[in-house]
Amino acid sequence: MKIYNVIISACCMFLICSCRKDSGSNNNSKDQFTFEYNGIVYNKTVTNNVTNAAAINTNGGPGIFIDMPSVFGGRIFFIRNGCAYLETGSDVINVTEPNCQLSIQDNFSNPQPTDSVKVYIYQSGTLNISFSDCKVKSSTDPWTGATHQYQLCRAKGTFELTLINKNQQQIKITNGKVDQTIQF
């Protein structure tokens, strides 16, 4: 499975699962995801358990996903310290670990270099998020009746990130704070 598909699957699962009401939530505090960009503070307070920012990466560990094309021109993936990028337009970015090698697929599913003007890549940053108060929960799929288990954890911490393209244009996110309940 391509890493992009894993990223999208994890993000979709997060958003789908977080739409469910859970009366046994492990934390009653209000979920928040905030950061500063170009002098503007973005406070993505989770409303009705839906947000466009998440503190989880593809392997279930701490990471940042920000889906704000109107602000950044695409989606930001901060997979881990040393590995982050801005995905723009219709290009599907694949990430090969452990060296965070980015590529796109051509029409024949062959990896090709990314357009380093459109795709901003990691220049610097820190990701300090940890999970606590994790509990295994169960739910029943309303369409199939199947029972699924998932983890419900509190993600809390800070992040800062600078992305750059080959023209030396930057996206600099500062004062990032995460305090949210996540499901995966």
PDB file of C-alpha atoms in Angstrom, residues 3-4 7 55-65 76-85 93-97 100-102 122 127 161 163:
ATOM      1  CA  ILE A   3       2.234   5.711   1.976  1.00  0.00           C
ATOM      2  CA  TYR A   4      -0.160   8.344   0.619  1.00  0.00           C
ATOM      3  CA  ILE A   7      -1.980   8.832   5.264  1.00  0.00           C
ATOM      4  CA  ALA A  55      -2.438  15.213  15.803  1.00  0.00           C
ATOM      5  CA  ILE A  56      -1.809  11.748  14.394  1.00  0.00           C
ATOM      6  CA  ASN A  57       0.370  10.353  11.625  1.00  0.00           C
ATOM      7  CA  THR A  58       0.154   7.271   9.421  1.00  0.00           C
ATOM      8  CA  ASN A  59       1.639   4.819  11.926  1.00  0.00           C
ATOM      9  CA  GLY A  60      -0.566   5.940  14.801  1.00  0.00           C
ATOM     10  CA  GLY A  61       2.173   8.073  16.328  1.00  0.00           C
ATOM     11  CA  PRO A  62       2.269  11.815  16.909  1.00  0.00           C
ATOM     12  CA  GLY A  63       2.151  13.873  13.747  1.00  0.00           C
ATOM     13  CA  ILE A  64       0.335  16.870  12.292  1.00  0.00           C
ATOM     14  CA  PHE A  65      -2.120  17.003   9.407  1.00  0.00           C
ATOM     15  CA  ILE A  76       0.449  20.018   5.288  1.00  0.00           C
ATOM     16  CA  PHE A  77       1.733  16.684   6.544  1.00  0.00           C
ATOM     17  CA  PHE A  78       4.233  16.835   9.444  1.00  0.00           C
ATOM     18  CA  ILE A  79       4.961  13.136   9.731  1.00  0.00           C
ATOM     19  CA  ARG A  80       7.807  13.371  12.243  1.00  0.00           C
ATOM     20  CA  ASN A  81      10.731  15.624  13.143  1.00  0.00           C
ATOM     21  CA  GLY A  82      12.728  15.947   9.916  1.00  0.00           C
ATOM     22  CA  CYS A  83       9.881  14.896   7.599  1.00  0.00           C
ATOM     23  CA  ALA A  84       7.132  17.283   6.503  1.00  0.00           C
ATOM     24  CA  TYR A  85       5.745  18.661   3.272  1.00  0.00           C
ATOM     25  CA  ILE A  93       2.794  12.612  -2.825  1.00  0.00           C
ATOM     26  CA  ASN A  94       4.373   9.331  -1.804  1.00  0.00           C
ATOM     27  CA  VAL A  95       6.806   9.239   1.120  1.00  0.00           C
ATOM     28  CA  THR A  96       9.513   6.613   1.334  1.00  0.00           C
ATOM     29  CA  GLU A  97      11.001   6.129   4.783  1.00  0.00           C
ATOM     30  CA  CYS A 100      11.546  10.973   3.866  1.00  0.00           C
ATOM     31  CA  GLN A 101      12.061  10.723   0.104  1.00  0.00           C
ATOM     32  CA  LEU A 102       9.131  12.427  -1.673  1.00  0.00           C
ATOM     33  CA  TYR A 122      10.783  20.396   5.600  1.00  0.00           C
ATOM     34  CA  LEU A 127       7.102  18.115  16.958  1.00  0.00           C
ATOM     35  CA  LEU A 161       7.407  24.039  11.313  1.00  0.00           C
ATOM     36  CA  LEU A 163       8.639  24.494   4.933  1.00  0.00           C
TER      37      LEU A 163
END
